Coordinates of C-alpha atoms and ligand atoms in Angstrom, one line a residue:
M278 CA 108.6 70.9 84.8
T279 CA 108.3 67.7 86.9
K280 CA 105.1 67.2 88.6
K281 CA 105.8 66.9 92.3
K282 CA 103.4 65.4 94.8
L283 CA 101.7 68.2 96.6
R284 CA 102.5 68.7 100.3
S285 CA 98.8 68.8 101.1
Q286 CA 98.5 65.2 99.9
E287 CA 100.3 64.2 103.1
W288 CA 97.0 64.9 104.6
Y289 CA 94.3 64.7 102.0
G290 CA 95.9 61.9 99.9
R291 CA 95.8 59.4 102.7
T292 CA 93.8 56.2 102.6
G293 CA 91.9 54.6 105.5
K294 CA 91.0 56.3 108.8
D295 CA 93.6 59.1 108.5
G296 CA 92.4 60.3 105.1
F297 CA 88.8 60.1 106.3
I298 CA 89.6 62.3 109.3
Y299 CA 91.6 64.9 107.3
R300 CA 88.9 65.2 104.6
S301 CA 85.6 64.6 106.4
W302 CA 85.5 67.6 108.6
M303 CA 86.7 69.8 105.8
K304 CA 83.6 68.7 103.8
N305 CA 81.3 70.3 106.4
Q306 CA 82.2 73.5 104.6
G307 CA 80.6 72.2 101.4
F308 CA 83.8 71.3 99.6
P309 CA 83.3 68.5 97.0
H310 CA 85.6 65.5 97.1
H311 CA 87.5 66.3 93.9
L312 CA 89.2 69.2 95.6
F313 CA 91.1 66.8 97.8
E314 CA 92.4 64.5 95.0
G315 CA 95.8 66.1 94.6
D316 CA 95.7 68.2 91.4
K317 CA 94.6 71.4 93.1
P318 CA 97.3 73.1 95.2
V319 CA 96.0 74.2 98.6
I320 CA 96.8 77.8 99.1
G321 CA 96.6 79.1 102.6
I322 CA 95.5 82.7 103.0
C323 CA 97.2 83.9 106.1
N324 CA 94.9 86.7 107.1
T325 CA 95.6 89.4 109.7
W326 CA 92.0 90.8 109.4
S327 CA 90.8 92.3 112.7
E328 CA 88.6 95.1 113.7
L329 CA 91.2 95.9 116.3
T330 CA 93.7 96.4 113.5
P331 CA 91.8 99.1 111.6
C332 CA 94.5 99.3 108.9
N333 CA 93.7 95.6 108.0
A334 CA 89.9 95.8 108.5
H335 CA 89.2 95.5 104.8
F336 CA 91.1 92.2 104.5
R337 CA 88.0 90.0 104.4
D338 CA 86.9 91.7 101.3
L339 CA 90.3 91.7 99.8
A340 CA 90.7 88.0 100.5
E341 CA 87.6 87.3 98.3
A342 CA 89.4 88.8 95.3
L343 CA 92.5 86.8 96.1
K344 CA 90.4 83.6 96.3
R345 CA 88.9 84.3 92.9
G346 CA 92.4 84.3 91.4
I347 CA 93.3 81.1 93.2
W348 CA 90.2 79.3 92.0
E349 CA 90.7 80.6 88.5
A350 CA 94.2 79.2 88.4
G351 CA 93.1 75.8 89.6
G352 CA 94.0 76.2 93.3
F353 CA 92.0 75.5 96.4
P354 CA 92.1 78.5 98.8
L355 CA 91.7 78.1 102.5
E356 CA 91.8 81.1 104.7
F357 CA 93.1 81.1 108.2
P358 CA 93.5 83.9 110.9
V359 CA 96.7 84.7 112.7
M360 CA 97.5 87.1 115.5
S361 CA 97.0 90.6 114.1
L362 CA 99.0 93.6 115.5
G363 CA 97.3 96.9 115.3
E364 CA 99.9 99.5 115.9
C365 CA 97.6 102.2 117.1
S366 CA 95.9 100.2 119.8
I367 CA 98.2 97.5 121.2
K368 CA 99.8 98.2 124.5
P369 CA 102.6 98.6 125.5
T370 CA 103.8 98.4 121.9
A371 CA 103.1 96.0 118.9
M372 CA 106.8 95.3 118.7
L373 CA 106.5 93.3 121.9
F374 CA 104.3 90.8 120.1
R375 CA 106.0 90.7 116.6
N376 CA 107.9 87.5 117.5
L377 CA 104.8 85.9 119.1
A378 CA 102.8 86.6 115.9
S379 CA 105.6 85.1 113.8
M380 CA 105.5 82.0 115.9
D381 CA 101.8 81.7 115.3
V382 CA 102.4 82.1 111.5
E383 CA 105.2 79.6 111.3
E384 CA 103.5 76.9 113.2
S385 CA 100.1 77.5 111.5
I386 CA 101.7 77.1 108.1
R387 CA 103.8 74.0 108.9
A388 CA 101.1 72.2 110.9
N389 CA 98.5 72.5 108.2
P390 CA 97.9 71.0 104.8
M391 CA 99.0 73.8 102.5
D392 CA 101.2 73.9 99.4
G393 CA 101.6 77.6 99.2
V394 CA 100.6 80.6 101.2
V395 CA 99.6 84.3 100.6
L396 CA 100.5 86.5 103.5
M397 CA 98.0 89.3 103.9
C398 CA 99.9 92.2 105.5
G399 CA 99.1 95.8 106.3
C400 CA 99.7 97.6 109.6
D401 CA 103.3 97.9 110.5
K402 CA 104.2 94.6 112.4
T403 CA 101.8 92.5 110.4
T404 CA 104.3 92.4 107.5
P405 CA 107.5 91.4 109.3
S406 CA 105.8 88.9 111.6
L407 CA 104.2 87.1 108.7
V408 CA 107.3 87.1 106.5
M409 CA 109.5 86.0 109.4
G410 CA 107.2 83.1 110.2
A411 CA 106.8 82.0 106.6
A412 CA 110.6 82.2 106.0
S413 CA 111.1 79.7 108.8
V414 CA 108.9 77.2 106.9
D415 CA 110.0 78.1 103.4
I416 CA 107.2 77.0 101.1
P417 CA 106.1 79.0 98.1
A418 CA 104.8 82.3 99.5
M419 CA 103.7 85.7 98.3
V420 CA 102.8 88.9 100.2
L421 CA 99.6 90.8 99.4
S422 CA 99.6 94.1 101.2
G423 CA 96.4 96.0 102.1
G424 CA 97.5 99.3 100.6
P425 CA 97.7 102.8 102.0
M426 CA 94.6 104.9 102.9
L427 CA 93.6 107.8 100.8
V428 CA 95.1 111.1 101.9
G429 CA 93.2 112.9 104.6
R430 CA 91.8 116.4 104.1
F431 CA 91.5 118.9 106.9
K432 CA 90.6 122.6 106.6
G433 CA 91.5 122.5 102.9
K434 CA 94.9 120.8 103.4
K435 CA 96.0 117.3 102.8
I436 CA 96.9 115.5 106.0
G437 CA 98.4 112.1 107.0
T438 CA 99.9 110.4 110.0
S439 CA 103.0 112.6 110.1
D440 CA 100.8 115.5 110.9
I441 CA 99.8 114.0 114.2
W442 CA 103.1 115.2 115.7
R443 CA 102.4 118.7 114.4
F444 CA 98.8 118.7 115.6
A445 CA 100.0 117.6 119.0
E446 CA 102.5 120.4 119.3
E447 CA 99.9 123.0 118.1
Y448 CA 97.4 121.6 120.6
K449 CA 100.0 121.8 123.3
L450 CA 100.6 125.4 122.5
G451 CA 96.9 126.2 122.4
K452 CA 96.9 126.8 118.6
L453 CA 94.4 123.9 118.0
S454 CA 91.2 123.5 120.0
Q455 CA 90.0 120.1 121.3
E456 CA 87.1 120.3 118.8
E457 CA 89.5 120.8 115.9
F458 CA 91.7 118.0 117.2
I459 CA 88.8 115.6 117.1
E460 CA 87.7 116.8 113.7
A461 CA 91.2 116.2 112.4
E462 CA 90.9 112.5 113.6
S463 CA 88.0 111.8 111.2
A464 CA 89.5 113.9 108.4
M465 CA 92.8 111.9 108.5
S466 CA 91.4 108.4 108.5
R467 CA 88.7 108.7 105.8
S468 CA 89.2 105.5 104.0
V469 CA 90.3 101.9 104.5
G470 CA 94.0 101.1 104.5
H471 CA 97.2 101.7 106.4
C472 CA 99.0 105.0 107.2
A473 CA 99.2 107.4 104.2
P474 CA 102.8 108.5 104.5
M475 CA 105.9 106.4 104.0
G476 CA 105.5 105.1 107.6
T477 CA 106.5 101.6 108.6
A478 CA 103.5 100.0 106.9
S479 CA 104.3 101.4 103.5
T480 CA 108.0 100.9 104.2
M481 CA 107.3 97.2 104.8
A482 CA 105.1 97.0 101.7
G483 CA 108.0 98.6 99.7
M484 CA 110.4 96.1 101.3
V485 CA 108.4 93.1 100.2
E486 CA 108.1 94.5 96.7
A487 CA 111.8 95.2 96.5
L488 CA 112.6 91.8 97.9
G489 CA 110.5 90.3 95.2
L490 CA 107.9 88.7 97.5
S491 CA 105.0 90.5 95.9
L492 CA 103.8 91.5 92.5
P493 CA 104.9 94.9 91.2
D494 CA 102.9 97.8 92.5
N495 CA 102.0 96.1 95.7
A496 CA 103.6 98.9 97.7
T497 CA 101.6 101.8 96.5
I498 CA 98.1 101.0 95.1
P499 CA 95.7 102.7 97.5
A500 CA 93.6 100.3 99.6
A501 CA 90.4 101.9 98.3
D502 CA 91.4 101.7 94.6
S503 CA 89.8 98.8 92.7
R504 CA 93.2 98.0 91.3
R505 CA 94.1 96.7 94.8
K506 CA 91.5 93.9 94.2
V507 CA 92.9 93.3 90.7
L508 CA 96.4 92.9 92.3
A509 CA 94.8 90.4 94.9
H510 CA 93.3 88.5 92.0
M511 CA 96.5 88.3 90.1
T512 CA 98.4 87.3 93.3
G513 CA 96.0 84.4 93.6
I514 CA 96.7 83.3 90.1
R515 CA 100.4 83.6 90.5
I516 CA 100.8 81.7 93.9
V517 CA 99.2 78.6 92.2
E518 CA 101.8 78.8 89.5
M519 CA 104.6 79.3 92.1
V520 CA 103.5 76.1 93.7
K521 CA 103.6 74.3 90.4
E522 CA 107.1 75.7 89.8
D523 CA 108.1 74.9 93.4
L524 CA 109.5 78.5 93.7
K525 CA 110.2 78.8 97.4
M526 CA 110.9 81.8 99.5
S527 CA 114.5 80.9 99.9
Q528 CA 115.0 81.1 96.2
I529 CA 113.7 84.7 96.2
L530 CA 115.2 85.9 99.5
T531 CA 118.8 85.9 98.4
R532 CA 121.6 88.2 99.5
K533 CA 121.0 90.2 96.3
A534 CA 117.4 90.7 97.2
F535 CA 118.3 92.0 100.6
E536 CA 120.8 94.5 99.1
N537 CA 118.0 95.6 96.7
A538 CA 115.6 96.1 99.6
I539 CA 118.1 98.3 101.5
M540 CA 118.7 100.5 98.4
V541 CA 115.0 100.8 97.6
N542 CA 114.3 101.8 101.2
A543 CA 116.9 104.6 100.9
A544 CA 115.2 105.8 97.7
L545 CA 111.9 105.8 99.5
G546 CA 113.1 107.4 102.7
G547 CA 111.6 104.5 104.6
S548 CA 111.3 103.9 108.3
T549 CA 114.2 103.0 110.6
N550 CA 112.0 100.1 111.7
F551 CA 113.0 98.6 108.4
I552 CA 116.5 97.8 109.8
L553 CA 115.1 95.7 112.7
H554 CA 112.6 93.8 110.5
L555 CA 114.9 93.1 107.5
T556 CA 117.7 91.9 109.9
A557 CA 115.3 89.5 111.6
I558 CA 114.0 88.2 108.2
A559 CA 117.6 87.7 106.9
K560 CA 118.4 85.7 110.0
R561 CA 115.3 83.5 109.6
I562 CA 116.2 82.7 106.0
G563 CA 119.9 82.3 106.6
V564 CA 121.3 85.3 104.6
P565 CA 124.2 87.1 106.3
L566 CA 123.3 90.7 106.9
D567 CA 124.7 93.1 109.4
L568 CA 124.1 96.7 110.5
E569 CA 127.0 98.0 108.3
D570 CA 125.3 96.7 105.2
F571 CA 122.4 99.2 105.7
D572 CA 124.9 102.1 105.7
H573 CA 127.0 100.7 102.9
F574 CA 124.2 99.9 100.4
S575 CA 122.1 103.0 101.2
S576 CA 124.9 105.5 101.3
K577 CA 125.0 105.9 97.5
I578 CA 121.2 106.2 97.1
P579 CA 119.6 109.7 97.4
L580 CA 116.0 110.3 98.3
I581 CA 114.0 109.6 95.1
A582 CA 110.4 109.5 96.4
N583 CA 109.0 112.8 97.6
V584 CA 106.8 111.3 100.2
Q585 CA 106.3 112.2 103.9
P586 CA 108.0 112.1 106.4
S587 CA 111.2 112.6 104.4
G588 CA 109.4 114.5 101.6
E589 CA 106.1 116.3 101.1
N590 CA 103.5 113.9 99.6
W591 CA 101.8 110.6 100.3
V592 CA 102.1 107.0 99.1
E593 CA 98.8 107.5 97.1
D594 CA 100.5 110.3 95.1
L595 CA 103.5 108.0 94.5
F596 CA 101.2 105.4 92.9
Y597 CA 99.8 108.0 90.5
A598 CA 103.4 109.1 89.7
G599 CA 104.5 105.6 88.6
G600 CA 104.7 103.7 91.9
L601 CA 107.6 101.7 93.2
P602 CA 108.7 100.3 89.8
A603 CA 109.3 103.9 88.6
V604 CA 111.3 104.6 91.8
M605 CA 113.3 101.5 91.3
K606 CA 113.9 102.4 87.7
E607 CA 115.7 105.6 88.7
I608 CA 118.2 103.6 90.8
Q609 CA 118.4 100.7 88.4
K610 CA 122.2 101.1 87.9
F611 CA 122.7 100.3 91.6
L612 CA 120.3 97.4 91.9
N613 CA 120.9 93.7 91.4
T614 CA 118.5 93.6 88.4
D615 CA 118.9 89.8 88.0
A616 CA 117.3 89.1 91.3
I617 CA 114.3 86.8 90.8
T618 CA 110.9 87.8 92.0
A619 CA 107.6 86.0 92.8
N620 CA 106.2 86.5 89.4
G621 CA 109.1 84.5 88.0
K622 CA 110.6 87.6 86.3
T623 CA 113.7 89.5 87.5
I624 CA 113.6 92.9 89.1
G625 CA 115.1 94.2 85.9
Q626 CA 112.2 92.8 83.8
N627 CA 109.6 94.1 86.2
I628 CA 110.8 97.6 86.0
E629 CA 111.7 97.7 82.3
K630 CA 108.6 99.5 81.2
A631 CA 108.1 101.6 84.4
E632 CA 107.7 105.4 83.8
C633 CA 107.7 108.4 85.9
Y634 CA 104.6 110.6 85.4
D635 CA 105.4 113.4 87.9
R636 CA 108.9 114.7 88.6
N637 CA 107.6 116.5 91.7
L638 CA 107.0 113.0 93.1
I639 CA 109.9 111.0 91.8
G640 CA 113.3 112.5 91.5
T641 CA 116.4 111.2 89.7
V642 CA 119.8 110.2 91.0
E643 CA 121.2 113.4 89.4
N644 CA 118.4 115.6 90.6
P645 CA 117.1 113.9 93.7
I646 CA 114.5 115.1 96.2
K647 CA 117.3 115.2 98.8
P648 CA 120.9 114.3 98.2
E649 CA 121.2 112.2 101.4
S650 CA 118.9 109.4 102.4
G651 CA 119.1 105.9 103.7
I652 CA 120.4 104.9 107.1
A653 CA 123.5 106.2 108.9
V654 CA 125.0 103.6 111.2
L655 CA 126.9 105.1 114.1
K656 CA 129.5 103.6 116.3
G657 CA 131.4 104.8 119.3
N658 CA 131.8 104.4 123.0
L659 CA 128.1 105.2 123.5
C660 CA 127.0 102.5 121.1
P661 CA 129.6 99.8 120.6
N662 CA 127.2 97.6 118.6
G663 CA 125.7 100.4 116.7
A664 CA 123.0 103.0 116.6
V665 CA 121.1 104.4 113.7
L666 CA 119.9 107.7 112.4
K667 CA 117.8 108.7 109.3
P668 CA 119.6 111.6 107.7
S669 CA 116.6 112.5 105.4
A670 CA 114.4 113.1 108.5
A671 CA 117.1 115.0 110.4
S672 CA 118.2 118.7 110.5
P673 CA 121.4 119.3 108.6
H674 CA 122.8 121.7 111.1
L675 CA 122.6 119.1 113.9
L676 CA 124.4 116.3 112.0
T677 CA 127.7 117.4 113.5
H678 CA 127.1 118.7 117.0
T679 CA 128.5 118.4 120.5
G680 CA 126.1 119.2 123.3
R681 CA 125.3 118.8 127.0
A682 CA 123.3 115.7 127.9
V683 CA 119.9 116.1 129.6
V684 CA 119.1 112.6 130.8
F685 CA 115.8 110.9 131.4
E686 CA 116.1 107.6 133.2
N687 CA 113.0 106.2 131.6
I688 CA 109.8 107.1 129.8
D689 CA 108.0 108.0 133.1
D690 CA 110.8 110.3 134.1
F691 CA 110.6 112.0 130.6
K692 CA 106.8 112.5 130.9
A693 CA 107.1 113.9 134.4
R694 CA 109.8 116.5 133.7
I695 CA 109.8 117.4 130.0
D696 CA 107.5 120.3 130.2
S697 CA 108.7 121.5 133.6
P698 CA 109.7 125.2 133.5
E699 CA 112.6 124.2 135.8
L700 CA 114.1 121.7 133.3
D701 CA 117.7 122.9 132.6
I702 CA 117.7 122.6 128.8
D703 CA 118.3 124.7 125.7
E704 CA 118.3 123.9 122.0
T705 CA 122.0 123.0 122.0
C706 CA 121.5 120.2 124.5
V707 CA 121.3 116.5 123.7
M708 CA 118.2 114.7 125.1
V709 CA 118.9 111.2 126.3
M710 CA 116.3 108.6 127.3
K711 CA 117.3 105.3 128.9
N712 CA 115.5 102.0 129.4
V713 CA 113.3 101.9 126.2
G714 CA 115.2 99.2 124.5
P715 CA 114.0 95.6 123.8
K716 CA 114.3 94.4 127.4
G717 CA 114.2 97.8 129.1
Y718 CA 110.6 98.8 128.3
P719 CA 110.1 95.9 127.3
G720 CA 109.4 95.7 123.6
M721 CA 111.3 98.7 122.3
P722 CA 108.5 101.2 121.9
E723 CA 108.4 104.1 119.4
V724 CA 109.3 106.8 121.8
G725 CA 112.7 107.8 120.5
N726 CA 111.5 111.0 118.8
M727 CA 110.8 112.5 122.2
A728 CA 108.6 115.6 122.1
L729 CA 110.6 118.8 122.7
P730 CA 110.1 120.7 125.9
K731 CA 107.1 123.0 125.8
K732 CA 109.2 126.1 126.6
L733 CA 111.6 125.4 123.7
L734 CA 108.6 124.8 121.3
E735 CA 107.2 128.2 122.4
A736 CA 110.6 129.7 121.6
G737 CA 110.3 128.3 118.1
V738 CA 112.8 125.4 118.4
K739 CA 112.0 122.8 115.8
D740 CA 114.6 120.1 116.4
M741 CA 117.2 118.8 118.8
I742 CA 119.4 115.8 119.0
R743 CA 117.6 112.9 120.8
I744 CA 119.3 109.6 121.7
S745 CA 117.7 106.4 123.0
D746 CA 117.7 102.7 122.8
G747 CA 114.1 102.8 121.6
R748 CA 112.5 103.1 118.1
M749 CA 110.8 105.9 116.2
S750 CA 107.5 105.7 114.3
G751 CA 108.1 105.5 110.6
T752 CA 106.1 108.7 110.3
G753 CA 108.4 110.5 112.9
Y754 CA 111.1 112.9 112.0
G755 CA 114.0 114.9 113.7
T756 CA 117.6 114.4 114.5
V757 CA 117.0 111.2 116.4
V758 CA 119.5 108.6 117.2
L759 CA 117.8 105.2 117.8
H760 CA 118.4 101.5 118.5
V761 CA 121.5 102.2 120.6
S762 CA 123.0 98.8 121.2
P763 CA 123.6 97.3 123.7
E764 CA 120.7 98.8 125.5
S765 CA 120.9 100.6 128.8
A766 CA 118.8 98.0 130.7
I767 CA 121.5 95.3 130.3
G768 CA 124.4 97.6 131.0
G769 CA 125.1 99.2 127.6
P770 CA 127.1 102.5 127.9
L771 CA 123.9 104.6 127.5
A772 CA 123.1 103.5 131.1
F773 CA 126.1 105.5 132.3
V774 CA 125.3 108.9 130.8
Q775 CA 124.8 111.6 133.4
N776 CA 123.3 115.0 133.3
G777 CA 125.9 117.5 132.1
D778 CA 128.1 115.0 130.2
M779 CA 129.1 116.1 126.8
I780 CA 128.0 114.0 123.8
A781 CA 129.5 114.3 120.3
L782 CA 127.5 113.3 117.3
D783 CA 129.3 113.3 114.0
V784 CA 127.1 111.7 111.3
P785 CA 129.5 112.3 108.4
A786 CA 132.1 110.4 110.4
R787 CA 129.5 107.9 111.6
S788 CA 130.4 108.4 115.3
L789 CA 128.6 108.9 118.5
N790 CA 130.7 109.3 121.7
L791 CA 130.2 110.2 125.3
L792 CA 133.1 112.5 126.0
I793 CA 134.4 110.9 129.2
S794 CA 137.6 108.9 129.7
D795 CA 137.7 105.1 129.5
E796 CA 138.6 105.1 133.2
E797 CA 135.6 107.2 134.1
M798 CA 133.4 104.9 132.0
E799 CA 134.7 101.8 133.8
A800 CA 134.2 103.5 137.1
R801 CA 130.6 104.2 136.3
K802 CA 130.1 100.6 135.1
A803 CA 131.2 99.2 138.4
G804 CA 128.3 98.1 140.5
F805 CA 125.8 98.3 137.6
K806 CA 122.7 96.2 138.3
P807 CA 120.6 95.1 135.3
L808 CA 117.0 96.4 135.3
V809 CA 114.6 93.9 136.8
L810 CA 111.1 94.2 135.5
P811 CA 108.0 92.8 137.3
Y812 CA 107.2 90.0 134.9
E813 CA 107.3 86.6 136.4
R814 CA 105.2 84.6 134.0
G815 CA 103.7 84.5 130.6
Y816 CA 104.8 85.7 127.2
V817 CA 106.6 88.8 128.4
N818 CA 108.8 86.7 130.7
L819 CA 109.7 84.6 127.6
F820 CA 110.4 87.8 125.7
L821 CA 112.7 89.2 128.4
D822 CA 114.6 85.9 128.5
K823 CA 115.0 85.3 124.8
V824 CA 115.0 88.5 122.9
N825 CA 118.2 89.7 121.3
Q826 CA 119.5 93.2 120.8
A827 CA 118.6 95.9 118.2
H828 CA 121.6 95.2 115.9
E829 CA 120.5 91.5 115.8
G830 CA 116.9 92.3 114.8
V831 CA 115.1 92.0 118.2
D832 CA 114.1 88.4 117.4
F833 CA 114.2 85.5 119.8
D834 CA 117.5 83.6 119.8
F835 CA 115.7 80.3 119.3
L836 CA 113.7 81.5 116.3
Q837 CA 116.6 82.3 114.1
G838 CA 116.9 80.0 111.1
S839 CA 114.3 77.7 109.6
S840 CA 112.8 74.4 110.6
G841 CA 111.6 73.7 107.1
S842 CA 108.1 72.5 106.1
E843 CA 108.3 68.9 107.2
V844 CA 106.2 67.8 110.1
K845 CA 108.3 65.5 112.2
R846 CA 105.6 63.6 113.9
D847 CA 102.4 62.4 112.3
S848 CA 98.9 62.6 114.0
H849 CA 96.2 60.0 114.5
Ligands
FES1156 FE1 98.5 100.9 111.1 FE2 100.0 103.2 110.8 S1 98.7 102.6 112.5 S2 99.9 101.5 109.5

């Protein structure tokens, strides 16, 4: 291995005034001079700790374990904060700010003296934003996830985030009191960590492990388990070695790695948000990936992990059953086992000794938890650039269905009318919501799994087809068509659906069509005016101007690709 001059020496290795300035202020933290002499890789710890992001609120503590590993391996850890996106608090939706956070990460890494970086990720958008930003710089990088919270317990039963939708329905029907509702809040969130089911946070943690950006078991070790700190410590040791090996993100994030991530996501029954984020990451690192790849590579993979919302259990249980390596082992014959990972080993080597300890949690290809999983990508005159549906979360009897459209023009219209006794709707209808796409809301919120009308819930209806250009929470479920592209706000065909139109969904044929003639569609398009939202300045204005559509990953057009790690202009 040839010893390469460390990138950080462009700062700390300078002589004269510049070197003085780069080092002197750092020394006010009590760092001795030898740390700057060029034989200790500077490892940035990109920390999304925030008390406003409760899923990441334990990250200061976790960072200490990570630092211990970095020191032990002869590195020099320096922690820095970046924008943290707390899914449960940020209005109108954390997705609106994913790209902004990624810009913060990208520029923070490039502009500062670091040789490698560990991305501390947890709550949903904190993973893709950090990976996207780091990918556009491309220095050695690893992900350390915060881990899932312990499963909640309420009235003797295990509960997690997916139960919120059920509690909300029971509360709506008067089956759960206000006091019980509040008690359930505390019972569900009883430990540090992100959501307990296979929601978007754990989907993202699984994604980085499948991509090879983390050490094995990153996806499932509970946040409260001491082994999460051991993982942090080992990540610290390994990132220093990665810098010495000059193993960059682009060497790990190959086309093979992306194919693996899609297959593993299917085995996990992961969130549909995965599609948007993986697409955006691929475009940053320059790997070709389109919507059809998600269908193609996931179609042969059944549901292996019995975890909510597609299954019955929680990510904590999956860890005890063998974790992600054991899941990957079951689909080994499909995976690109020669894909290299952050620990320098291949995926095949990493899962070689993996074992399943509980067949209730981890199925096999021959005897899966559910035969169908993954992502169905739909095409048709309602979604020329695609739409997606998660078969494992859908009702089998609705996967081929033609029904009458009940249209809501936007989220406010939906909220105002959904529970009206006058609403002309039955369980055979298709609920359509417009203007919740990237530009239409803006930010593409997780409202696609629209709550069913109260009168149908009271009648015992459990699921209906719902179609929108929005997203769905990773913990959501139902026969929900999402990410319709192009979106209605810019004149996608969804904008022209009218009450009473017939819509045909045929998931086996991968089609979604509005049953009107081409002439009628053209006539409806005439005179369309794009939605004009009242944002004249600031970040949201930039978002509306630059964001691309769902099938392209909802990234900004000018952020695709990488600018590398070189700083073009020097300071001082
Ligand atoms: Fe943070 Fe679910 S709200 S992971």
